[in-house]
């Protein structure tokens, strides 16, 4: 595959049973590219390996004063030089192509998995691990994939040289045949401790990076409480541990490199000593001795590739293990996937909490516990957390049902069209405001209507004033990464406008107005109710302004729906609800089961 053909039309289904199985699957996916690289590698390394022959021929021609053979030797050296240059250039080209296409394949697999699981991914795999996999780990695996072809060419050529030496000069051939395997295998006992030290270094570096990220993110708070120096001291300590681990790892790899230099050097000395004796005895000619010396000296070249592949594999194996663990995550399924069809409509029911949301209505849900609200939002979006209650057959978390159809049985694209969840900390990608609102949508709600309903007038004014090269048009004003140039309330409202433009069958909003003032919140509530007329809208909130404008309110206690009514009715009839909404510190005793049923 050529780089210009990326991305892959289909990255495939990876074998994630083990790290080795994943690497083998990755190799098979680009077998054609690997064979091309191997072929060019054989041309390159084979030409290098053949170079001692014309050199020895030239030396012997000089000794014998044979101009014809000297001219022949010169022609062979020139031809081999061309092959070395051509083979080296094409080998590098094909090897780098293999690297890039392998990394691109893994990036597509990770993107597909993230899209499949959504925000539930970070509930199962630490965010730091996902970042490590998508950056450093993919590069290490790509390095191994790229080095395989060079190692294969070197291994084949080394065996060929050893056989040629044994045929050309049997007495020296025995020495070479014994010495080459010893050189190749001598570093194997050193690889496990080297790998362990490298893993320890990466683990400490990861912890230091995480500590640094937390410190930078919370710097304002740390300065406020006087804890800046404390955390900086912790980071200094962590960075020193990384330095020590890096030195220990470097020492082991230096020892491996030293062994790879020492043993071939000893073999070279033995060959020269023995060959010189044979030359003095007249058993071999001077040109033959030069040829044998050059052939053994050549073995230093492929042995560097042996060291490289050993090091690359030691780094790639744990990286492949982490990558396979991330790719092995699956979306829980309550049954066989339904075939492609129309987006289902109807009531949305969550069997875990007992919550039923009437179709076409604005419903507010009060949980009291932000964690409970977050888990509920995940379930409503079709991403049940692993620790949620399981079905009766133990197959996994119970699926939310939309119009009688479990979301887990819907194709992912249809499930996304049916239900959209906006969490309490929505992500704004860098780009213009027009790019932000350019999302898959039904076409029923325009950007202007959505911005108005989300009360983004002041945001548009601020963006227009900040516009330098967009002629004052806020839609062409650049928004920085994660919307850092905007306030929390402005980011919330822009994210809400984006969700309204999408216009899904069911829109789930988790605390969409927590960062705005009361007056703006009231206007947003009115705009939301108007623009979502006829659509199912769920707002997870405890804000009285939003609750008062909802058509119905559902109250959850300990994750279970215990009361359904309007906001004002629940305030008068349900003390626990009133305590959550009004922030009472001494609520009345909870209602009995009978009273709860009556209020519902």
Short mmCIF file of N, CA, C and O in Angstrom, two decimals, residues 126-252:
data_model
loop_
_atom_site.label_atom_id
_atom_site.label_comp_id
_atom_site.label_asym_id
_atom_site.label_seq_id
_atom_site.Cartn_x
_atom_site.Cartn_y
_atom_site.Cartn_z
N UNK A 126 -7.66 3.79 31.66
CA UNK A 126 -7.23 5.10 32.14
C UNK A 126 -6.91 6.00 30.95
O UNK A 126 -6.34 5.57 29.95
N UNK A 127 -7.30 7.28 31.08
CA UNK A 127 -7.06 8.22 29.99
C UNK A 127 -5.57 8.33 29.68
O UNK A 127 -5.18 8.44 28.51
N UNK A 128 -4.73 8.28 30.73
CA UNK A 128 -3.29 8.34 30.50
C UNK A 128 -2.78 7.18 29.67
O UNK A 128 -1.88 7.33 28.85
N UNK A 129 -3.38 5.99 29.87
CA UNK A 129 -2.96 4.82 29.10
C UNK A 129 -3.37 4.97 27.64
O UNK A 129 -2.61 4.59 26.73
N UNK A 130 -4.55 5.54 27.40
CA UNK A 130 -5.00 5.74 26.01
C UNK A 130 -4.06 6.72 25.30
O UNK A 130 -3.67 6.51 24.15
N UNK A 131 -3.66 7.78 26.01
CA UNK A 131 -2.73 8.75 25.41
C UNK A 131 -1.39 8.09 25.14
O UNK A 131 -0.78 8.29 24.09
N UNK A 132 -0.90 7.28 26.10
CA UNK A 132 0.38 6.60 25.91
C UNK A 132 0.34 5.65 24.72
O UNK A 132 1.29 5.56 23.94
N UNK A 133 -0.78 4.94 24.56
CA UNK A 133 -0.91 4.01 23.44
C UNK A 133 -0.93 4.76 22.12
O UNK A 133 -0.25 4.38 21.16
N UNK A 134 -1.71 5.84 22.04
CA UNK A 134 -1.89 6.55 20.78
C UNK A 134 -0.69 7.38 20.38
O UNK A 134 -0.64 7.89 19.26
N UNK A 135 0.28 7.54 21.27
CA UNK A 135 1.48 8.32 20.93
C UNK A 135 2.71 7.41 20.94
O UNK A 135 3.13 6.89 19.92
N UNK A 136 3.30 7.22 22.11
CA UNK A 136 4.56 6.48 22.19
C UNK A 136 4.46 5.03 21.79
O UNK A 136 5.35 4.50 21.09
N UNK A 137 3.41 4.33 22.22
CA UNK A 137 3.32 2.89 21.94
C UNK A 137 3.21 2.61 20.44
O UNK A 137 3.82 1.66 19.93
N UNK A 138 2.44 3.39 19.73
CA UNK A 138 2.30 3.17 18.29
C UNK A 138 3.63 3.39 17.58
O UNK A 138 3.96 2.67 16.62
N UNK A 139 4.41 4.35 18.04
CA UNK A 139 5.72 4.59 17.42
C UNK A 139 6.66 3.43 17.66
O UNK A 139 7.41 3.03 16.77
N UNK A 140 6.61 2.84 18.85
CA UNK A 140 7.49 1.70 19.16
C UNK A 140 7.09 0.48 18.33
O UNK A 140 7.95 -0.26 17.83
N UNK A 141 5.80 0.25 18.19
CA UNK A 141 5.35 -0.87 17.36
C UNK A 141 5.73 -0.62 15.90
O UNK A 141 6.17 -1.53 15.19
N UNK A 142 5.58 0.62 15.45
CA UNK A 142 5.97 0.96 14.08
C UNK A 142 7.45 0.75 13.84
O UNK A 142 7.87 0.30 12.76
N UNK A 143 8.27 1.06 14.85
CA UNK A 143 9.71 0.84 14.73
C UNK A 143 10.00 -0.66 14.53
O UNK A 143 10.81 -1.03 13.67
N UNK A 144 9.33 -1.50 15.30
CA UNK A 144 9.55 -2.94 15.16
C UNK A 144 9.11 -3.42 13.77
O UNK A 144 9.83 -4.19 13.11
N UNK A 145 7.95 -2.95 13.31
CA UNK A 145 7.47 -3.35 11.99
C UNK A 145 8.46 -2.92 10.90
O UNK A 145 8.73 -3.66 9.95
N UNK A 146 9.02 -1.72 11.07
CA UNK A 146 9.96 -1.21 10.07
C UNK A 146 11.29 -1.96 10.11
O UNK A 146 11.94 -2.14 9.09
N UNK A 147 11.71 -2.44 11.29
CA UNK A 147 13.01 -3.10 11.45
C UNK A 147 12.98 -4.56 11.01
O UNK A 147 14.04 -5.15 10.78
N UNK A 148 11.80 -5.16 10.91
CA UNK A 148 11.71 -6.59 10.58
C UNK A 148 12.34 -6.89 9.23
O UNK A 148 13.08 -7.88 9.07
N UNK A 149 12.08 -6.04 8.23
CA UNK A 149 12.61 -6.31 6.89
C UNK A 149 14.13 -6.23 6.87
O UNK A 149 14.79 -7.06 6.23
N UNK A 150 14.71 -5.25 7.56
CA UNK A 150 16.17 -5.15 7.61
C UNK A 150 16.77 -6.36 8.31
O UNK A 150 17.80 -6.91 7.89
N UNK A 151 16.13 -6.79 9.41
CA UNK A 151 16.62 -7.96 10.12
C UNK A 151 16.54 -9.20 9.24
O UNK A 151 17.47 -10.02 9.20
N UNK A 152 15.43 -9.37 8.52
CA UNK A 152 15.28 -10.54 7.67
C UNK A 152 16.35 -10.60 6.59
O UNK A 152 16.95 -11.66 6.35
N UNK A 153 16.61 -9.45 5.95
CA UNK A 153 17.65 -9.41 4.92
C UNK A 153 19.02 -9.71 5.52
O UNK A 153 19.83 -10.45 4.93
N UNK A 154 19.30 -9.17 6.70
CA UNK A 154 20.59 -9.40 7.35
C UNK A 154 20.76 -10.86 7.76
O UNK A 154 21.84 -11.43 7.62
N UNK A 155 19.69 -11.46 8.28
CA UNK A 155 19.77 -12.85 8.71
C UNK A 155 20.04 -13.78 7.52
O UNK A 155 20.90 -14.67 7.59
N UNK A 156 19.30 -13.58 6.43
CA UNK A 156 19.50 -14.42 5.24
C UNK A 156 20.92 -14.25 4.70
O UNK A 156 21.60 -15.23 4.35
N UNK A 157 21.39 -13.01 4.63
CA UNK A 157 22.72 -12.75 4.08
C UNK A 157 23.82 -13.30 4.99
O UNK A 157 24.84 -13.80 4.50
N UNK A 158 23.62 -13.21 6.30
CA UNK A 158 24.62 -13.74 7.24
C UNK A 158 24.78 -15.24 7.06
O UNK A 158 25.91 -15.77 7.03
N UNK A 159 23.67 -15.94 6.95
CA UNK A 159 23.73 -17.39 6.72
C UNK A 159 24.43 -17.69 5.40
O UNK A 159 25.27 -18.60 5.31
N UNK A 160 24.12 -16.90 4.37
CA UNK A 160 24.74 -17.12 3.06
C UNK A 160 26.24 -16.88 3.11
O UNK A 160 27.03 -17.64 2.52
N UNK A 161 26.67 -15.84 3.83
CA UNK A 161 28.10 -15.56 3.94
C UNK A 161 28.82 -16.68 4.70
O UNK A 161 29.92 -17.11 4.31
N UNK A 162 28.19 -17.15 5.78
CA UNK A 162 28.81 -18.23 6.55
C UNK A 162 28.97 -19.49 5.70
O UNK A 162 30.02 -20.16 5.75
N UNK A 163 27.96 -19.80 4.91
CA UNK A 163 28.04 -20.98 4.03
C UNK A 163 29.11 -20.77 2.96
O UNK A 163 29.91 -21.68 2.65
N UNK A 164 29.15 -19.56 2.38
CA UNK A 164 30.13 -19.26 1.34
C UNK A 164 31.56 -19.37 1.87
O UNK A 164 32.46 -19.90 1.19
N UNK A 165 31.79 -18.87 3.09
CA UNK A 165 33.12 -18.96 3.69
C UNK A 165 33.49 -20.42 3.92
O UNK A 165 34.64 -20.84 3.70
N UNK A 166 32.51 -21.22 4.38
CA UNK A 166 32.79 -22.64 4.63
C UNK A 166 33.14 -23.37 3.34
O UNK A 166 34.01 -24.25 3.32
N UNK A 167 32.49 -22.99 2.24
CA UNK A 167 32.80 -23.63 0.95
C UNK A 167 34.12 -23.11 0.40
O UNK A 167 34.94 -23.86 -0.14
N UNK A 168 34.34 -21.80 0.52
CA UNK A 168 35.54 -21.16 -0.04
C UNK A 168 36.81 -21.60 0.69
O UNK A 168 37.84 -21.84 0.07
N UNK A 169 36.72 -21.68 2.03
CA UNK A 169 37.87 -22.10 2.82
C UNK A 169 37.35 -22.91 4.01
O UNK A 169 37.00 -22.36 5.04
N UNK A 170 37.25 -24.25 3.86
CA UNK A 170 36.62 -25.09 4.88
C UNK A 170 37.21 -24.92 6.28
O UNK A 170 36.47 -24.93 7.26
N UNK A 171 38.52 -24.77 6.38
CA UNK A 171 39.12 -24.68 7.71
C UNK A 171 38.65 -23.42 8.45
O UNK A 171 38.28 -23.46 9.62
N UNK A 172 38.67 -22.29 7.75
CA UNK A 172 38.15 -21.05 8.36
C UNK A 172 36.63 -21.07 8.46
O UNK A 172 36.05 -20.44 9.34
N UNK A 173 35.98 -21.78 7.55
CA UNK A 173 34.53 -21.85 7.56
C UNK A 173 33.99 -22.46 8.83
O UNK A 173 32.94 -22.05 9.34
N UNK A 174 34.68 -23.47 9.38
CA UNK A 174 34.24 -24.08 10.63
C UNK A 174 34.28 -23.06 11.76
O UNK A 174 33.36 -22.96 12.59
N UNK A 175 35.35 -22.25 11.80
CA UNK A 175 35.47 -21.21 12.84
C UNK A 175 34.34 -20.20 12.72
O UNK A 175 33.73 -19.80 13.72
N UNK A 176 34.05 -19.79 11.49
CA UNK A 176 32.97 -18.82 11.28
C UNK A 176 31.61 -19.43 11.60
O UNK A 176 30.75 -18.80 12.22
N UNK A 177 31.40 -20.69 11.17
CA UNK A 177 30.11 -21.34 11.40
C UNK A 177 29.81 -21.48 12.89
O UNK A 177 28.65 -21.44 13.31
N UNK A 178 30.85 -21.66 13.70
CA UNK A 178 30.65 -21.75 15.15
C UNK A 178 30.50 -20.37 15.77
O UNK A 178 29.70 -20.14 16.68
N UNK A 179 31.28 -19.41 15.29
CA UNK A 179 31.30 -18.09 15.90
C UNK A 179 30.06 -17.26 15.64
O UNK A 179 29.60 -16.52 16.52
N UNK A 180 29.48 -17.37 14.43
CA UNK A 180 28.32 -16.53 14.08
C UNK A 180 27.11 -16.81 14.98
O UNK A 180 26.50 -15.87 15.51
N UNK A 181 26.70 -18.07 15.20
CA UNK A 181 25.57 -18.30 16.12
C UNK A 181 25.84 -17.81 17.53
O UNK A 181 24.94 -17.31 18.21
N UNK A 182 27.10 -17.98 17.98
CA UNK A 182 27.44 -17.50 19.32
C UNK A 182 27.26 -15.99 19.40
O UNK A 182 26.70 -15.46 20.37
N UNK A 183 27.72 -15.27 18.39
CA UNK A 183 27.56 -13.81 18.37
C UNK A 183 26.09 -13.41 18.35
O UNK A 183 25.68 -12.46 19.02
N UNK A 184 25.30 -14.11 17.55
CA UNK A 184 23.89 -13.75 17.41
C UNK A 184 23.09 -14.03 18.67
O UNK A 184 22.15 -13.29 19.01
N UNK A 185 23.44 -15.11 19.39
CA UNK A 185 22.65 -15.53 20.55
C UNK A 185 23.20 -15.04 21.87
O UNK A 185 22.56 -15.22 22.91
N UNK A 186 24.39 -14.43 21.87
CA UNK A 186 25.04 -14.06 23.14
C UNK A 186 24.24 -13.03 23.92
O UNK A 186 24.30 -13.01 25.16
N UNK A 187 23.49 -12.17 23.22
CA UNK A 187 22.78 -11.10 23.92
C UNK A 187 21.42 -11.54 24.46
O UNK A 187 20.79 -10.79 25.21
N UNK A 188 20.95 -12.72 24.08
CA UNK A 188 19.60 -13.14 24.50
C UNK A 188 19.43 -13.15 26.02
O UNK A 188 18.39 -12.71 26.52
N UNK A 189 20.42 -13.65 26.82
CA UNK A 189 20.22 -13.62 28.27
C UNK A 189 20.14 -12.20 28.84
O UNK A 189 19.62 -12.02 29.95
N UNK A 190 20.66 -11.22 28.09
CA UNK A 190 20.65 -9.84 28.60
C UNK A 190 19.36 -9.10 28.26
O UNK A 190 19.08 -8.05 28.84
N UNK A 191 18.56 -9.64 27.33
CA UNK A 191 17.35 -8.93 26.90
C UNK A 191 16.27 -8.83 27.98
O UNK A 191 15.68 -7.76 28.15
N UNK A 192 15.94 -9.92 28.71
CA UNK A 192 14.89 -9.79 29.74
C UNK A 192 15.18 -8.71 30.78
O UNK A 192 14.31 -7.86 31.05
N UNK A 193 16.40 -8.66 31.40
CA UNK A 193 16.63 -7.57 32.36
C UNK A 193 16.61 -6.20 31.69
O UNK A 193 16.17 -5.22 32.31
N UNK A 194 17.09 -6.12 30.43
CA UNK A 194 17.06 -4.84 29.74
C UNK A 194 15.62 -4.39 29.51
O UNK A 194 15.29 -3.20 29.66
N UNK A 195 14.75 -5.34 29.16
CA UNK A 195 13.34 -5.01 28.94
C UNK A 195 12.68 -4.56 30.23
O UNK A 195 11.90 -3.61 30.25
N UNK A 196 13.00 -5.26 31.33
CA UNK A 196 12.41 -4.88 32.62
C UNK A 196 12.83 -3.47 33.02
O UNK A 196 12.02 -2.68 33.53
N UNK A 197 14.09 -3.16 32.81
CA UNK A 197 14.56 -1.82 33.15
C UNK A 197 13.91 -0.76 32.27
O UNK A 197 13.58 0.33 32.73
N UNK A 198 13.74 -1.08 30.98
CA UNK A 198 13.07 -0.14 30.08
C UNK A 198 11.61 0.06 30.48
O UNK A 198 11.10 1.19 30.45
N UNK A 199 10.93 -1.02 30.88
CA UNK A 199 9.54 -0.90 31.33
C UNK A 199 9.45 -0.05 32.59
O UNK A 199 8.53 0.77 32.75
N UNK A 200 10.39 -0.26 33.52
CA UNK A 200 10.40 0.53 34.75
C UNK A 200 10.61 2.01 34.44
O UNK A 200 9.98 2.88 35.05
N UNK A 201 11.48 2.29 33.48
CA UNK A 201 11.72 3.68 33.08
C UNK A 201 10.45 4.29 32.50
O UNK A 201 10.06 5.42 32.86
N UNK A 202 9.75 3.56 31.62
CA UNK A 202 8.53 4.10 31.01
C UNK A 202 7.44 4.31 32.06
O UNK A 202 6.70 5.29 32.01
N UNK A 203 7.35 3.39 33.01
CA UNK A 203 6.33 3.53 34.06
C UNK A 203 6.60 4.76 34.91
O UNK A 203 5.68 5.53 35.20
N UNK A 204 7.85 4.97 35.29
CA UNK A 204 8.19 6.16 36.10
C UNK A 204 8.00 7.43 35.29
O UNK A 204 7.54 8.45 35.83
N UNK A 205 8.35 7.37 33.99
CA UNK A 205 8.15 8.54 33.15
C UNK A 205 6.67 8.87 33.01
O UNK A 205 6.27 10.04 33.00
N UNK A 206 5.82 7.84 32.91
CA UNK A 206 4.39 8.07 32.84
C UNK A 206 3.84 8.72 34.09
O UNK A 206 3.01 9.64 34.01
N UNK A 207 4.31 8.26 35.25
CA UNK A 207 3.85 8.86 36.50
C UNK A 207 4.31 10.31 36.61
O UNK A 207 3.56 11.18 37.07
N UNK A 208 5.55 10.58 36.18
CA UNK A 208 6.05 11.95 36.23
C UNK A 208 5.25 12.86 35.29
O UNK A 208 4.92 14.00 35.64
N UNK A 209 4.92 12.34 34.11
CA UNK A 209 4.13 13.13 33.17
C UNK A 209 2.73 13.41 33.72
O UNK A 209 2.21 14.52 33.60
N UNK A 210 2.13 12.39 34.33
CA UNK A 210 0.80 12.58 34.92
C UNK A 210 0.85 13.61 36.04
O UNK A 210 -0.04 14.47 36.15
N UNK A 211 1.90 13.54 36.88
CA UNK A 211 2.04 14.51 37.97
C UNK A 211 2.24 15.91 37.42
O UNK A 211 1.66 16.88 37.94
N UNK A 212 3.03 16.03 36.35
CA UNK A 212 3.26 17.34 35.74
C UNK A 212 1.96 17.90 35.16
O UNK A 212 1.67 19.09 35.32
N UNK A 213 1.18 17.05 34.50
CA UNK A 213 -0.09 17.50 33.93
C UNK A 213 -1.04 17.97 35.01
O UNK A 213 -1.70 19.02 34.87
N UNK A 214 -1.14 17.21 36.09
CA UNK A 214 -2.01 17.61 37.20
C UNK A 214 -1.55 18.92 37.80
O UNK A 214 -2.37 19.78 38.17
N UNK A 215 -0.23 19.09 37.94
CA UNK A 215 0.30 20.31 38.55
C UNK A 215 -0.01 21.52 37.68
O UNK A 215 -0.44 22.57 38.17
N UNK A 216 0.21 21.39 36.36
CA UNK A 216 -0.06 22.51 35.46
C UNK A 216 -1.55 22.83 35.42
O UNK A 216 -1.95 24.00 35.47
N UNK A 217 -2.39 21.77 35.35
CA UNK A 217 -3.84 22.00 35.29
C UNK A 217 -4.36 22.67 36.56
O UNK A 217 -5.28 23.48 36.50
N UNK A 218 -3.77 22.34 37.71
CA UNK A 218 -4.25 22.90 38.97
C UNK A 218 -3.35 23.98 39.54
O UNK A 218 -3.37 24.24 40.75
N UNK A 219 -2.55 24.62 38.67
CA UNK A 219 -1.58 25.59 39.16
C UNK A 219 -2.24 26.76 39.87
O UNK A 219 -1.76 27.23 40.91
N UNK A 220 -3.37 27.22 39.31
CA UNK A 220 -4.06 28.36 39.93
C UNK A 220 -4.54 28.01 41.33
O UNK A 220 -4.38 28.79 42.28
N UNK A 221 -5.08 26.80 41.47
CA UNK A 221 -5.55 26.36 42.79
C UNK A 221 -4.38 26.17 43.74
O UNK A 221 -4.43 26.56 44.92
N UNK A 222 -3.29 25.58 43.24
CA UNK A 222 -2.12 25.34 44.09
C UNK A 222 -1.55 26.64 44.61
O UNK A 222 -1.15 26.73 45.78
N UNK A 223 -1.52 27.66 43.75
CA UNK A 223 -1.01 28.96 44.21
C UNK A 223 -1.93 29.56 45.27
O UNK A 223 -1.47 30.20 46.22
N UNK A 224 -3.22 29.32 45.11
CA UNK A 224 -4.17 29.87 46.07
C UNK A 224 -4.04 29.26 47.45
O UNK A 224 -4.24 29.94 48.46
N UNK A 225 -3.70 27.97 47.52
CA UNK A 225 -3.59 27.30 48.82
C UNK A 225 -2.15 27.18 49.29
O UNK A 225 -1.88 26.57 50.33
N UNK A 226 -1.23 27.76 48.51
CA UNK A 226 0.17 27.71 48.91
C UNK A 226 0.81 26.34 48.74
O UNK A 226 1.79 26.03 49.42
N UNK A 227 0.28 25.53 47.85
CA UNK A 227 0.82 24.18 47.68
C UNK A 227 1.69 24.03 46.44
O UNK A 227 2.03 22.92 46.05
N UNK A 228 2.04 25.16 45.81
CA UNK A 228 2.80 25.09 44.57
C UNK A 228 4.16 24.42 44.77
O UNK A 228 4.54 23.51 44.04
N UNK A 229 4.90 24.87 45.79
CA UNK A 229 6.23 24.32 46.03
C UNK A 229 6.17 22.84 46.42
O UNK A 229 7.05 22.06 46.07
N UNK A 230 5.12 22.46 47.14
CA UNK A 230 4.97 21.06 47.53
C UNK A 230 4.86 20.16 46.30
O UNK A 230 5.57 19.15 46.19
N UNK A 231 4.01 20.55 45.37
CA UNK A 231 3.84 19.72 44.18
C UNK A 231 5.05 19.80 43.26
O UNK A 231 5.40 18.81 42.61
N UNK A 232 5.70 20.96 43.20
CA UNK A 232 6.92 21.06 42.40
C UNK A 232 8.01 20.17 42.99
O UNK A 232 8.79 19.55 42.27
N UNK A 233 8.05 20.09 44.31
CA UNK A 233 9.01 19.19 44.95
C UNK A 233 8.72 17.74 44.61
O UNK A 233 9.65 16.94 44.39
N UNK A 234 7.44 17.38 44.57
CA UNK A 234 7.08 16.01 44.20
C UNK A 234 7.49 15.72 42.75
O UNK A 234 7.96 14.62 42.45
N UNK A 235 7.31 16.72 41.89
CA UNK A 235 7.70 16.49 40.50
C UNK A 235 9.21 16.37 40.37
O UNK A 235 9.71 15.55 39.59
N UNK A 236 9.95 17.18 41.12
CA UNK A 236 11.42 17.06 41.07
C UNK A 236 11.84 15.67 41.51
O UNK A 236 12.73 15.05 40.90
N UNK A 237 11.22 15.17 42.57
CA UNK A 237 11.55 13.83 43.05
C UNK A 237 11.21 12.78 42.00
O UNK A 237 12.01 11.86 41.74
N UNK A 238 10.05 12.92 41.36
CA UNK A 238 9.64 11.96 40.33
C UNK A 238 10.58 12.02 39.13
O UNK A 238 10.94 10.99 38.55
N UNK A 239 11.00 13.22 38.74
CA UNK A 239 11.90 13.35 37.59
C UNK A 239 13.27 12.75 37.89
O UNK A 239 13.91 12.19 36.99
N UNK A 240 13.72 12.85 39.14
CA UNK A 240 14.99 12.22 39.51
C UNK A 240 14.89 10.70 39.44
O UNK A 240 15.83 10.02 39.04
N UNK A 241 13.74 10.17 39.82
CA UNK A 241 13.54 8.72 39.71
C UNK A 241 13.56 8.29 38.24
O UNK A 241 14.11 7.24 37.90
N UNK A 242 12.97 9.12 37.37
CA UNK A 242 13.01 8.82 35.93
C UNK A 242 14.45 8.84 35.43
O UNK A 242 14.87 7.97 34.65
N UNK A 243 15.23 9.82 35.88
CA UNK A 243 16.63 9.91 35.45
C UNK A 243 17.42 8.68 35.88
O UNK A 243 18.17 8.09 35.08
N UNK A 244 17.23 8.26 37.13
CA UNK A 244 17.95 7.08 37.61
C UNK A 244 17.54 5.83 36.84
O UNK A 244 18.38 5.00 36.48
N UNK A 245 16.23 5.70 36.58
CA UNK A 245 15.76 4.54 35.82
C UNK A 245 16.30 4.57 34.40
O UNK A 245 16.65 3.53 33.83
N UNK A 246 16.40 5.76 33.81
CA UNK A 246 16.93 5.88 32.45
C UNK A 246 18.41 5.49 32.41
O UNK A 246 18.87 4.84 31.46
N UNK A 247 19.17 5.88 33.43
CA UNK A 247 20.58 5.53 33.49
C UNK A 247 20.76 4.01 33.63
O UNK A 247 21.59 3.40 32.96
N UNK A 248 19.93 3.39 34.50
CA UNK A 248 20.00 1.93 34.66
C UNK A 248 19.64 1.22 33.36
O UNK A 248 20.29 0.23 32.98
N UNK A 249 18.65 1.71 32.65
CA UNK A 249 18.27 1.10 31.38
C UNK A 249 19.38 1.30 30.34
O UNK A 249 19.73 0.37 29.60
N UNK A 250 19.97 2.50 30.29
CA UNK A 250 21.03 2.78 29.33
C UNK A 250 22.25 1.91 29.58
O UNK A 250 22.93 1.48 28.64
N UNK A 251 22.55 1.64 30.84
CA UNK A 251 23.70 0.79 31.16
C UNK A 251 23.51 -0.61 30.58
O UNK A 251 24.46 -1.19 30.03
N UNK A 252 22.32 -1.14 30.70
CA UNK A 252 22.08 -2.49 30.19
C UNK A 252 22.18 -2.53 28.66
O UNK A 252 22.79 -3.43 28.08
#
